[in-house]
PDB file of C-alpha atoms in Angstrom:
ATOM      1  CA  MET C  13       2.540 -20.381 -22.805  1.00  0.00           C
ATOM      2  CA  SER C  14       3.404 -22.258 -19.562  1.00  0.00           C
ATOM      3  CA  LEU C  15       2.466 -25.913 -19.215  1.00  0.00           C
ATOM      4  CA  THR C  16      -0.114 -26.619 -16.516  1.00  0.00           C
ATOM      5  CA  ILE C  17       0.452 -29.987 -14.889  1.00  0.00           C
ATOM      6  CA  GLN C  18      -1.092 -31.527 -11.826  1.00  0.00           C
ATOM      7  CA  PRO C  19      -0.529 -34.483  -9.558  1.00  0.00           C
ATOM      8  CA  ARG C  20      -2.875 -37.468  -9.533  1.00  0.00           C
ATOM      9  CA  ARG C  21      -3.361 -40.594  -7.386  1.00  0.00           C
ATOM     10  CA  ILE C  22      -2.213 -43.488  -9.550  1.00  0.00           C
ATOM     11  CA  THR C  23      -2.192 -47.196  -8.717  1.00  0.00           C
ATOM     12  CA  LEU C  24       0.080 -49.442 -10.793  1.00  0.00           C
ATOM     13  CA  VAL C  25      -0.274 -53.161 -11.124  1.00  0.00           C
ATOM     14  CA  GLY C  26       2.556 -55.057 -12.627  1.00  0.00           C
ATOM     15  CA  ALA C  27       5.198 -52.705 -11.332  1.00  0.00           C
ATOM     16  CA  THR C  28       8.099 -55.177 -11.294  1.00  0.00           C
ATOM     17  CA  GLY C  29       7.899 -56.224 -14.904  1.00  0.00           C
ATOM     18  CA  SER C  30       9.977 -54.998 -17.893  1.00  0.00           C
ATOM     19  CA  LEU C  31       7.424 -52.214 -18.737  1.00  0.00           C
ATOM     20  CA  GLY C  32       5.912 -51.793 -15.301  1.00  0.00           C
ATOM     21  CA  SER C  33       9.266 -50.952 -13.679  1.00  0.00           C
ATOM     22  CA  GLN C  34       9.840 -48.166 -16.326  1.00  0.00           C
ATOM     23  CA  VAL C  35       6.414 -46.784 -15.886  1.00  0.00           C
ATOM     24  CA  LEU C  36       6.884 -46.771 -12.099  1.00  0.00           C
ATOM     25  CA  ALA C  37      10.238 -44.947 -12.492  1.00  0.00           C
ATOM     26  CA  ALA C  38       8.633 -42.383 -14.730  1.00  0.00           C
ATOM     27  CA  LEU C  39       5.677 -41.791 -12.393  1.00  0.00           C
ATOM     28  CA  LEU C  40       8.051 -41.127  -9.568  1.00  0.00           C
ATOM     29  CA  ALA C  41      10.193 -38.827 -11.799  1.00  0.00           C
ATOM     30  CA  GLU C  42       7.172 -36.804 -13.064  1.00  0.00           C
ATOM     31  CA  ALA C  43       7.323 -33.114 -12.108  1.00  0.00           C
ATOM     32  CA  ALA C  44       3.711 -33.226 -11.101  1.00  0.00           C
ATOM     33  CA  ASN C  45       4.666 -35.333  -8.098  1.00  0.00           C
ATOM     34  CA  HIS C  46       1.970 -37.976  -8.561  1.00  0.00           C
ATOM     35  CA  GLN C  47       0.943 -39.944  -5.468  1.00  0.00           C
ATOM     36  CA  VAL C  48       1.872 -43.537  -6.560  1.00  0.00           C
ATOM     37  CA  SER C  49       0.706 -46.811  -5.150  1.00  0.00           C
ATOM     38  CA  VAL C  50       1.274 -50.370  -6.338  1.00  0.00           C
ATOM     39  CA  ILE C  51      -0.745 -53.492  -5.874  1.00  0.00           C
ATOM     40  CA  THR C  52       1.239 -56.726  -5.695  1.00  0.00           C
ATOM     41  CA  ARG C  53       0.754 -60.248  -4.578  1.00  0.00           C
ATOM     42  CA  PRO C  54       0.902 -61.079  -0.831  1.00  0.00           C
ATOM     43  CA  GLY C  55       4.070 -63.188  -1.303  1.00  0.00           C
ATOM     44  CA  SER C  56       6.026 -60.501  -3.062  1.00  0.00           C
ATOM     45  CA  THR C  57       9.277 -59.541  -1.370  1.00  0.00           C
ATOM     46  CA  HIS C  58      10.186 -56.775  -3.867  1.00  0.00           C
ATOM     47  CA  VAL C  59      11.393 -53.615  -2.119  1.00  0.00           C
ATOM     48  CA  PHE C  60       9.896 -50.524  -3.593  1.00  0.00           C
ATOM     49  CA  ASP C  61      10.974 -46.848  -3.407  1.00  0.00           C
ATOM     50  CA  GLU C  62       9.880 -45.393  -0.074  1.00  0.00           C
ATOM     51  CA  ARG C  63       7.668 -42.846  -1.911  1.00  0.00           C
ATOM     52  CA  VAL C  64       5.465 -45.777  -3.149  1.00  0.00           C
ATOM     53  CA  LYS C  65       2.504 -47.017  -1.072  1.00  0.00           C
ATOM     54  CA  VAL C  66       2.518 -50.803  -1.377  1.00  0.00           C
ATOM     55  CA  HIS C  67      -0.626 -52.916  -1.166  1.00  0.00           C
ATOM     56  CA  ARG C  68       0.148 -56.648  -0.932  1.00  0.00           C
ATOM     57  CA  VAL C  69      -3.245 -58.270  -1.618  1.00  0.00           C
ATOM     58  CA  ASP C  70      -4.757 -61.236  -3.380  1.00  0.00           C
ATOM     59  CA  LEU C  71      -5.482 -60.188  -6.973  1.00  0.00           C
ATOM     60  CA  GLU C  72      -8.725 -62.173  -6.889  1.00  0.00           C
ATOM     61  CA  ASP C  73     -10.091 -60.436  -3.735  1.00  0.00           C
ATOM     62  CA  ILE C  74     -12.355 -57.720  -5.149  1.00  0.00           C
ATOM     63  CA  ALA C  75     -13.231 -56.341  -1.741  1.00  0.00           C
ATOM     64  CA  SER C  76      -9.604 -55.853  -0.794  1.00  0.00           C
ATOM     65  CA  LEU C  77      -8.750 -54.453  -4.192  1.00  0.00           C
ATOM     66  CA  THR C  78     -11.710 -52.039  -3.920  1.00  0.00           C
ATOM     67  CA  HIS C  79     -10.333 -50.751  -0.627  1.00  0.00           C
ATOM     68  CA  CYS C  80      -6.850 -50.240  -2.160  1.00  0.00           C
ATOM     69  CA  LEU C  81      -8.401 -48.303  -5.060  1.00  0.00           C
ATOM     70  CA  LYS C  82     -10.550 -45.860  -2.962  1.00  0.00           C
ATOM     71  CA  SER C  83      -9.889 -42.282  -3.912  1.00  0.00           C
ATOM     72  CA  GLN C  84      -7.617 -43.201  -6.748  1.00  0.00           C
ATOM     73  CA  ASP C  85      -7.719 -41.238 -10.037  1.00  0.00           C
ATOM     74  CA  VAL C  86      -6.053 -43.928 -12.266  1.00  0.00           C
ATOM     75  CA  LEU C  87      -5.652 -47.737 -12.317  1.00  0.00           C
ATOM     76  CA  LEU C  88      -2.785 -48.542 -14.628  1.00  0.00           C
ATOM     77  CA  MET C  89      -2.049 -52.242 -15.482  1.00  0.00           C
ATOM     78  CA  THR C  90       1.094 -53.558 -17.148  1.00  0.00           C
ATOM     79  CA  LEU C  91       0.544 -57.334 -16.732  1.00  0.00           C
ATOM     80  CA  SER C  92       2.293 -60.081 -18.562  1.00  0.00           C
ATOM     81  CA  PRO C  93       0.293 -62.193 -21.139  1.00  0.00           C
ATOM     82  CA  GLU C  94      -0.194 -65.115 -18.717  1.00  0.00           C
ATOM     83  CA  SER C  95      -1.697 -62.734 -16.149  1.00  0.00           C
ATOM     84  CA  TYR C  96      -4.318 -60.890 -18.427  1.00  0.00           C
ATOM     85  CA  GLY C  97      -7.201 -62.560 -16.622  1.00  0.00           C
ATOM     86  CA  LYS C  98      -6.157 -60.840 -13.451  1.00  0.00           C
ATOM     87  CA  GLN C  99      -7.566 -57.588 -14.967  1.00  0.00           C
ATOM     88  CA  ILE C 100     -11.157 -58.788 -14.450  1.00  0.00           C
ATOM     89  CA  PRO C 101     -11.326 -58.433 -10.634  1.00  0.00           C
ATOM     90  CA  LEU C 102      -9.255 -55.245 -10.832  1.00  0.00           C
ATOM     91  CA  ILE C 103     -11.662 -53.725 -13.299  1.00  0.00           C
ATOM     92  CA  HIS C 104     -14.592 -54.660 -10.972  1.00  0.00           C
ATOM     93  CA  ALA C 105     -12.782 -53.150  -8.010  1.00  0.00           C
ATOM     94  CA  ALA C 106     -12.018 -49.970  -9.993  1.00  0.00           C
ATOM     95  CA  ALA C 107     -15.722 -49.607 -10.742  1.00  0.00           C
ATOM     96  CA  ALA C 108     -16.685 -50.253  -7.154  1.00  0.00           C
ATOM     97  CA  ALA C 109     -14.113 -47.600  -6.023  1.00  0.00           C
ATOM     98  CA  HIS C 110     -15.224 -45.160  -8.710  1.00  0.00           C
ATOM     99  CA  VAL C 111     -11.847 -44.853 -10.302  1.00  0.00           C
ATOM    100  CA  PRO C 112     -12.235 -42.399 -13.221  1.00  0.00           C
ATOM    101  CA  TYR C 113      -9.542 -43.959 -15.559  1.00  0.00           C
ATOM    102  CA  VAL C 114      -8.367 -47.533 -16.192  1.00  0.00           C
ATOM    103  CA  VAL C 115      -5.443 -48.287 -18.384  1.00  0.00           C
ATOM    104  CA  PRO C 116      -5.721 -51.952 -19.331  1.00  0.00           C
ATOM    105  CA  THR C 117      -2.726 -53.954 -20.589  1.00  0.00           C
ATOM    106  CA  GLU C 118      -3.082 -52.646 -24.200  1.00  0.00           C
ATOM    107  CA  PHE C 119       0.541 -51.953 -25.169  1.00  0.00           C
ATOM    108  CA  GLY C 120       1.696 -52.938 -28.572  1.00  0.00           C
ATOM    109  CA  SER C 121       0.409 -52.940 -32.166  1.00  0.00           C
ATOM    110  CA  ASP C 122      -2.482 -50.948 -33.405  1.00  0.00           C
ATOM    111  CA  PRO C 123      -5.644 -52.899 -32.525  1.00  0.00           C
ATOM    112  CA  THR C 124      -7.776 -50.584 -34.660  1.00  0.00           C
ATOM    113  CA  HIS C 125      -6.115 -51.662 -37.926  1.00  0.00           C
ATOM    114  CA  PRO C 126      -8.504 -53.979 -39.905  1.00  0.00           C
ATOM    115  CA  GLN C 127      -5.918 -55.826 -41.971  1.00  0.00           C
ATOM    116  CA  LEU C 128      -3.769 -56.569 -38.934  1.00  0.00           C
ATOM    117  CA  ASN C 129      -6.779 -57.884 -37.006  1.00  0.00           C
ATOM    118  CA  ARG C 130      -7.712 -60.204 -39.903  1.00  0.00           C
ATOM    119  CA  GLU C 131      -4.225 -61.753 -39.637  1.00  0.00           C
ATOM    120  CA  ILE C 132      -3.473 -62.044 -36.038  1.00  0.00           C
ATOM    121  CA  PHE C 133      -5.513 -62.440 -32.824  1.00  0.00           C
ATOM    122  CA  LEU C 134      -3.195 -60.466 -30.502  1.00  0.00           C
ATOM    123  CA  ALA C 135      -5.001 -57.245 -31.481  1.00  0.00           C
ATOM    124  CA  GLU C 136      -8.255 -58.674 -30.225  1.00  0.00           C
ATOM    125  CA  MET C 137      -7.106 -60.275 -26.945  1.00  0.00           C
ATOM    126  CA  GLN C 138      -7.873 -57.205 -24.822  1.00  0.00           C
ATOM    127  CA  ARG C 139     -11.386 -56.517 -26.302  1.00  0.00           C
ATOM    128  CA  PRO C 140     -13.202 -58.310 -23.417  1.00  0.00           C
ATOM    129  CA  PHE C 141     -11.533 -56.176 -20.778  1.00  0.00           C
ATOM    130  CA  ARG C 142     -12.354 -52.904 -22.575  1.00  0.00           C
ATOM    131  CA  GLU C 143     -15.950 -54.032 -23.024  1.00  0.00           C
ATOM    132  CA  LEU C 144     -16.181 -54.943 -19.323  1.00  0.00           C
ATOM    133  CA  ILE C 145     -15.003 -51.426 -18.268  1.00  0.00           C
ATOM    134  CA  GLN C 146     -17.693 -49.915 -20.440  1.00  0.00           C
ATOM    135  CA  GLU C 147     -20.414 -52.358 -19.367  1.00  0.00           C
ATOM    136  CA  LEU C 148     -19.784 -51.465 -15.657  1.00  0.00           C
ATOM    137  CA  GLY C 149     -20.294 -47.821 -16.698  1.00  0.00           C
ATOM    138  CA  VAL C 150     -18.146 -46.222 -14.075  1.00  0.00           C
ATOM    139  CA  SER C 151     -14.520 -45.930 -15.254  1.00  0.00           C
ATOM    140  CA  SER C 152     -13.291 -44.999 -18.687  1.00  0.00           C
ATOM    141  CA  TRP C 153     -10.615 -47.043 -20.357  1.00  0.00           C
ATOM    142  CA  ILE C 154      -7.612 -45.511 -22.166  1.00  0.00           C
ATOM    143  CA  GLY C 155      -5.743 -47.984 -24.417  1.00  0.00           C
ATOM    144  CA  VAL C 156      -2.051 -47.481 -25.339  1.00  0.00           C
ATOM    145  CA  VAL C 157      -0.696 -48.254 -28.811  1.00  0.00           C
ATOM    146  CA  SER C 158       3.113 -48.189 -28.632  1.00  0.00           C
ATOM    147  CA  GLY C 159       4.225 -50.354 -31.448  1.00  0.00           C
ATOM    148  CA  LEU C 160       6.911 -52.917 -30.799  1.00  0.00           C
ATOM    149  CA  PHE C 161       9.093 -52.210 -27.735  1.00  0.00           C
ATOM    150  CA  PHE C 162      12.254 -51.106 -29.385  1.00  0.00           C
ATOM    151  CA  ASP C 163      14.905 -51.574 -26.669  1.00  0.00           C
ATOM    152  CA  PHE C 164      13.358 -54.754 -25.281  1.00  0.00           C
ATOM    153  CA  ASN C 165      13.320 -56.368 -28.650  1.00  0.00           C
ATOM    154  CA  VAL C 166      16.856 -55.315 -29.608  1.00  0.00           C
ATOM    155  CA  ARG C 167      18.115 -56.686 -26.346  1.00  0.00           C
ATOM    156  CA  ASN C 168      16.330 -59.933 -26.825  1.00  0.00           C
ATOM    157  CA  GLY C 169      17.333 -60.402 -30.529  1.00  0.00           C
ATOM    158  CA  PHE C 170      13.798 -59.990 -31.939  1.00  0.00           C
ATOM    159  CA  TRP C 171      14.527 -56.817 -33.831  1.00  0.00           C
ATOM    160  CA  GLY C 172      17.094 -58.481 -36.069  1.00  0.00           C
ATOM    161  CA  LEU C 173      20.091 -56.452 -34.738  1.00  0.00           C
ATOM    162  CA  ASP C 174      22.728 -58.353 -32.780  1.00  0.00           C
ATOM    163  CA  LEU C 175      25.040 -55.617 -31.483  1.00  0.00           C
ATOM    164  CA  ARG C 176      27.314 -57.991 -29.566  1.00  0.00           C
ATOM    165  CA  ASN C 177      28.041 -60.342 -32.456  1.00  0.00           C
ATOM    166  CA  HIS C 178      27.709 -57.757 -35.338  1.00  0.00           C
ATOM    167  CA  LYS C 179      24.894 -59.623 -37.050  1.00  0.00           C
ATOM    168  CA  VAL C 180      21.837 -58.215 -38.808  1.00  0.00           C
ATOM    169  CA  ARG C 181      18.650 -60.049 -39.922  1.00  0.00           C
ATOM    170  CA  LEU C 182      16.516 -57.944 -42.236  1.00  0.00           C
ATOM    171  CA  TYR C 183      12.924 -58.545 -43.439  1.00  0.00           C
ATOM    172  CA  ASP C 184      13.125 -58.093 -47.148  1.00  0.00           C
ATOM    173  CA  ASP C 185      15.267 -55.054 -47.869  1.00  0.00           C
ATOM    174  CA  GLY C 186      14.906 -53.674 -44.269  1.00  0.00           C
ATOM    175  CA  ASN C 187      13.408 -50.367 -45.484  1.00  0.00           C
ATOM    176  CA  VAL C 188       9.816 -50.568 -44.043  1.00  0.00           C
ATOM    177  CA  ARG C 189       9.528 -47.847 -41.493  1.00  0.00           C
ATOM    178  CA  ILE C 190       7.582 -48.523 -38.288  1.00  0.00           C
ATOM    179  CA  SER C 191       6.544 -46.651 -35.248  1.00  0.00           C
ATOM    180  CA  THR C 192       8.219 -48.045 -32.233  1.00  0.00           C
ATOM    181  CA  SER C 193       8.757 -47.044 -28.591  1.00  0.00           C
ATOM    182  CA  THR C 194      11.224 -47.644 -25.868  1.00  0.00           C
ATOM    183  CA  LEU C 195       9.959 -48.921 -22.521  1.00  0.00           C
ATOM    184  CA  SER C 196      11.078 -45.737 -20.782  1.00  0.00           C
ATOM    185  CA  TRP C 197       9.387 -43.503 -23.298  1.00  0.00           C
ATOM    186  CA  VAL C 198       6.074 -45.237 -22.740  1.00  0.00           C
ATOM    187  CA  GLY C 199       6.501 -44.631 -19.082  1.00  0.00           C
ATOM    188  CA  THR C 200       7.453 -40.937 -19.576  1.00  0.00           C
ATOM    189  CA  CYS C 201       4.446 -40.386 -21.863  1.00  0.00           C
ATOM    190  CA  LEU C 202       2.005 -42.017 -19.402  1.00  0.00           C
ATOM    191  CA  ALA C 203       3.375 -40.113 -16.401  1.00  0.00           C
ATOM    192  CA  ARG C 204       3.036 -36.780 -18.210  1.00  0.00           C
ATOM    193  CA  PHE C 205      -0.366 -37.702 -19.844  1.00  0.00           C
ATOM    194  CA  PHE C 206      -1.914 -38.274 -16.470  1.00  0.00           C
ATOM    195  CA  ALA C 207      -0.397 -34.939 -15.273  1.00  0.00           C
ATOM    196  CA  MET C 208      -2.259 -33.055 -17.835  1.00  0.00           C
ATOM    197  CA  PRO C 209      -5.543 -31.103 -17.159  1.00  0.00           C
ATOM    198  CA  ASP C 210      -8.800 -33.011 -17.155  1.00  0.00           C
ATOM    199  CA  SER C 211      -9.851 -31.372 -20.504  1.00  0.00           C
ATOM    200  CA  PHE C 212      -6.791 -32.929 -22.122  1.00  0.00           C
ATOM    201  CA  ILE C 213      -7.316 -36.423 -20.735  1.00  0.00           C
ATOM    202  CA  GLN C 214     -11.003 -36.507 -21.334  1.00  0.00           C
ATOM    203  CA  GLN C 215     -10.371 -36.322 -25.111  1.00  0.00           C
ATOM    204  CA  TYR C 216      -9.235 -39.960 -24.859  1.00  0.00           C
ATOM    205  CA  ARG C 217     -12.031 -41.464 -22.696  1.00  0.00           C
ATOM    206  CA  ASN C 218     -12.674 -44.993 -24.038  1.00  0.00           C
ATOM    207  CA  ASP C 219     -10.156 -44.428 -26.784  1.00  0.00           C
ATOM    208  CA  TRP C 220      -6.585 -44.927 -27.697  1.00  0.00           C
ATOM    209  CA  ILE C 221      -3.420 -42.843 -27.176  1.00  0.00           C
ATOM    210  CA  PHE C 222      -0.674 -43.555 -29.634  1.00  0.00           C
ATOM    211  CA  ILE C 223       2.943 -43.293 -28.479  1.00  0.00           C
ATOM    212  CA  SER C 224       6.146 -43.627 -30.580  1.00  0.00           C
ATOM    213  CA  SER C 225       9.771 -42.830 -29.914  1.00  0.00           C
ATOM    214  CA  PHE C 226      10.506 -42.707 -33.539  1.00  0.00           C
ATOM    215  CA  LEU C 227       9.508 -43.851 -37.004  1.00  0.00           C
ATOM    216  CA  VAL C 228      12.403 -46.026 -38.225  1.00  0.00           C
ATOM    217  CA  SER C 229      13.353 -48.951 -40.476  1.00  0.00           C
ATOM    218  CA  GLN C 230      15.554 -51.896 -39.585  1.00  0.00           C
ATOM    219  CA  ARG C 231      18.098 -50.496 -42.064  1.00  0.00           C
ATOM    220  CA  GLU C 232      18.093 -47.021 -40.391  1.00  0.00           C
ATOM    221  CA  VAL C 233      18.667 -48.698 -37.006  1.00  0.00           C
ATOM    222  CA  TRP C 234      21.584 -50.639 -38.478  1.00  0.00           C
ATOM    223  CA  GLU C 235      23.033 -47.417 -39.764  1.00  0.00           C
ATOM    224  CA  SER C 236      22.608 -45.705 -36.375  1.00  0.00           C
ATOM    225  CA  ALA C 237      24.443 -48.793 -34.849  1.00  0.00           C
ATOM    226  CA  GLN C 238      27.305 -48.229 -37.218  1.00  0.00           C
ATOM    227  CA  ARG C 239      27.438 -44.462 -36.376  1.00  0.00           C
ATOM    228  CA  VAL C 240      27.525 -44.935 -32.633  1.00  0.00           C
ATOM    229  CA  THR C 241      29.980 -47.905 -32.639  1.00  0.00           C
ATOM    230  CA  GLY C 242      32.311 -46.595 -35.453  1.00  0.00           C
ATOM    231  CA  THR C 243      31.791 -49.661 -37.574  1.00  0.00           C
ATOM    232  CA  ALA C 244      30.879 -50.102 -41.234  1.00  0.00           C
ATOM    233  CA  GLU C 245      28.321 -52.194 -43.114  1.00  0.00           C
ATOM    234  CA  ALA C 246      31.049 -54.645 -44.032  1.00  0.00           C
ATOM    235  CA  ASP C 247      31.666 -55.413 -40.349  1.00  0.00           C
ATOM    236  CA  PHE C 248      28.220 -57.101 -40.014  1.00  0.00           C
ATOM    237  CA  GLU C 249      27.085 -60.478 -41.081  1.00  0.00           C
ATOM    238  CA  VAL C 250      23.765 -59.848 -42.953  1.00  0.00           C
ATOM    239  CA  ALA C 251      20.787 -62.250 -43.451  1.00  0.00           C
ATOM    240  CA  ARG C 252      17.632 -61.513 -45.342  1.00  0.00           C
ATOM    241  CA  ILE C 253      14.155 -62.995 -44.572  1.00  0.00           C
ATOM    242  CA  ASN C 254      11.202 -62.824 -47.027  1.00  0.00           C
ATOM    243  CA  ALA C 255       8.525 -61.314 -44.778  1.00  0.00           C
ATOM    244  CA  LYS C 256       5.545 -62.880 -46.559  1.00  0.00           C
ATOM    245  CA  GLU C 257       7.081 -66.348 -46.478  1.00  0.00           C
ATOM    246  CA  ALA C 258       8.001 -65.844 -42.800  1.00  0.00           C
ATOM    247  CA  ALA C 259       4.319 -65.041 -42.174  1.00  0.00           C
ATOM    248  CA  VAL C 260       3.216 -68.186 -43.797  1.00  0.00           C
ATOM    249  CA  VAL C 261       5.724 -70.316 -41.781  1.00  0.00           C
ATOM    250  CA  ALA C 262       4.570 -68.651 -38.533  1.00  0.00           C
ATOM    251  CA  LYS C 263       0.884 -69.369 -39.369  1.00  0.00           C
ATOM    252  CA  LYS C 264       1.668 -73.060 -39.920  1.00  0.00           C
ATOM    253  CA  GLY C 265       3.467 -73.130 -36.637  1.00  0.00           C
ATOM    254  CA  MET C 266       0.417 -71.653 -34.867  1.00  0.00           C
ATOM    255  CA  GLN C 267      -1.833 -74.287 -36.491  1.00  0.00           C
ATOM    256  CA  GLN C 268       0.543 -77.008 -35.116  1.00  0.00           C
ATOM    257  CA  GLY C 269       0.234 -75.681 -31.616  1.00  0.00           C
ATOM    258  CA  ASP C 270       3.471 -73.660 -31.380  1.00  0.00           C
ATOM    259  CA  GLN C 271       2.417 -70.844 -29.066  1.00  0.00           C
ATOM    260  CA  THR C 272       5.584 -68.761 -29.811  1.00  0.00           C
ATOM    261  CA  ALA C 273       4.867 -68.694 -33.485  1.00  0.00           C
ATOM    262  CA  VAL C 274       2.401 -65.814 -32.935  1.00  0.00           C
ATOM    263  CA  PHE C 275       5.310 -63.522 -32.200  1.00  0.00           C
ATOM    264  CA  GLY C 276       7.086 -64.653 -35.461  1.00  0.00           C
ATOM    265  CA  LEU C 277       3.877 -63.709 -37.334  1.00  0.00           C
ATOM    266  CA  LEU C 278       3.640 -60.350 -35.519  1.00  0.00           C
ATOM    267  CA  PHE C 279       7.172 -59.362 -36.582  1.00  0.00           C
ATOM    268  CA  ALA C 280       6.721 -60.594 -40.115  1.00  0.00           C
ATOM    269  CA  LEU C 281       3.561 -58.518 -40.510  1.00  0.00           C
ATOM    270  CA  THR C 282       4.992 -55.480 -38.727  1.00  0.00           C
ATOM    271  CA  PHE C 283       7.822 -55.271 -41.208  1.00  0.00           C
ATOM    272  CA  GLN C 284       5.525 -55.300 -44.226  1.00  0.00           C
ATOM    273  CA  ASP C 285       3.597 -52.296 -45.592  1.00  0.00           C
ATOM    274  CA  GLY C 286      -0.092 -52.178 -44.988  1.00  0.00           C
ATOM    275  CA  TYR C 287      -0.421 -53.541 -41.437  1.00  0.00           C
ATOM    276  CA  GLY C 288      -0.711 -50.310 -39.486  1.00  0.00           C
ATOM    277  CA  SER C 289       2.904 -50.107 -38.347  1.00  0.00           C
ATOM    278  CA  ASP C 290       3.293 -46.462 -39.209  1.00  0.00           C
ATOM    279  CA  PHE C 291       0.995 -44.333 -37.075  1.00  0.00           C
ATOM    280  CA  GLN C 292       3.052 -41.310 -36.643  1.00  0.00           C
ATOM    281  CA  ASP C 293       0.180 -39.073 -37.748  1.00  0.00           C
ATOM    282  CA  ARG C 294      -1.778 -40.262 -34.626  1.00  0.00           C
ATOM    283  CA  VAL C 295       0.751 -39.929 -31.891  1.00  0.00           C
ATOM    284  CA  LEU C 296       0.223 -37.686 -28.938  1.00  0.00           C
ATOM    285  CA  ASP C 297       1.147 -34.089 -29.209  1.00  0.00           C
ATOM    286  CA  TYR C 298       4.362 -34.173 -27.339  1.00  0.00           C
ATOM    287  CA  SER C 299       4.966 -30.418 -27.607  1.00  0.00           C
ATOM    288  CA  ALA C 300       1.535 -29.774 -25.910  1.00  0.00           C
ATOM    289  CA  MET C 301       2.717 -32.125 -23.122  1.00  0.00           C
ATOM    290  CA  GLY C 302       6.037 -30.443 -22.746  1.00  0.00           C
ATOM    291  CA  LEU C 303       7.965 -33.474 -23.900  1.00  0.00           C
ATOM    292  CA  THR C 304      10.703 -34.170 -26.523  1.00  0.00           C
ATOM    293  CA  ALA C 305      10.978 -37.629 -28.083  1.00  0.00           C
ATOM    294  CA  PRO C 306      14.308 -39.432 -27.622  1.00  0.00           C
ATOM    295  CA  SER C 307      17.098 -39.571 -30.239  1.00  0.00           C
ATOM    296  CA  LEU C 308      17.587 -42.810 -32.097  1.00  0.00           C
ATOM    297  CA  ASP C 309      21.338 -42.575 -31.900  1.00  0.00           C
ATOM    298  CA  ASP C 310      21.178 -41.915 -28.172  1.00  0.00           C
ATOM    299  CA  ILE C 311      19.034 -45.039 -27.572  1.00  0.00           C
ATOM    300  CA  VAL C 312      21.154 -47.229 -29.828  1.00  0.00           C
ATOM    301  CA  SER C 313      24.308 -45.928 -28.173  1.00  0.00           C
ATOM    302  CA  GLY C 314      22.996 -46.960 -24.865  1.00  0.00           C
ATOM    303  CA  LEU C 315      22.113 -50.431 -26.068  1.00  0.00           C
ATOM    304  CA  ALA C 316      25.536 -50.747 -27.711  1.00  0.00           C
ATOM    305  CA  GLU C 317      27.173 -49.939 -24.340  1.00  0.00           C
ATOM    306  CA  GLU C 318      25.169 -52.673 -22.690  1.00  0.00           C
ATOM    307  CA  CYS C 319      26.588 -55.210 -25.200  1.00  0.00           C
ATOM    308  CA  ALA C 320      30.202 -54.008 -24.930  1.00  0.00           C
TER     309      ALA C 320
END
């Protein structure tokens, strides 16, 4: 059976960030040939692909934002944490412009998991924005659960695998498997999701889509690194961290005002069983979307080449 895809008019906010740039690239590469626009600040000097319609407007100016969003099918936001509040005027503008779908900045851990929500406030940070979309009663929100960003966290040393210096930091035995996504896979899935027929997309109105490149443990990623680099376990310096103790330390740091401690808590919880990190049974049906998830070894090989 052939796959039916269609172009949509999609406006992206946050297109120059780590995730946003990957989403933009995927939207432009999508076979459905989406009509892509970006909204960016007036002072931005970033040069975009000539296929992108660029709106340089004040992100607080609802009237201007509404004009930019006229006739659009999707408003997709990939904002940094310090810019979350910018979503409010954008959501109001989307409603005024009658945009059918709004994707708020929802990327990350499963916000529907009760035990995770009891432990960490990150999962609840976006609730006001979802509620605002529903209160306005025009657009529907679609939240994205992607797990930890795999490549971003490996590059920045948060995953516990230092490819350049051959060091590994494992939570407990390193065998807890989690659903995790590369930045580019999130972009690919969103670009194809919004190329699907309306009947497919409407299943997820005011709901979540779950995206995962692979279900994998720290130890499995380490083994992949050994395969693609021709190294052995003995070539790595290994440290082990008690995940429960690390969570306690992170909570104390948060109580003392350390704003970065929340990320330590997130990782300590993610690599424990029982915090919703394995959501493979809820991921999008990639075959129905004509997609094939990436290979772990291919991704790790690319990351290793970056560190060479």
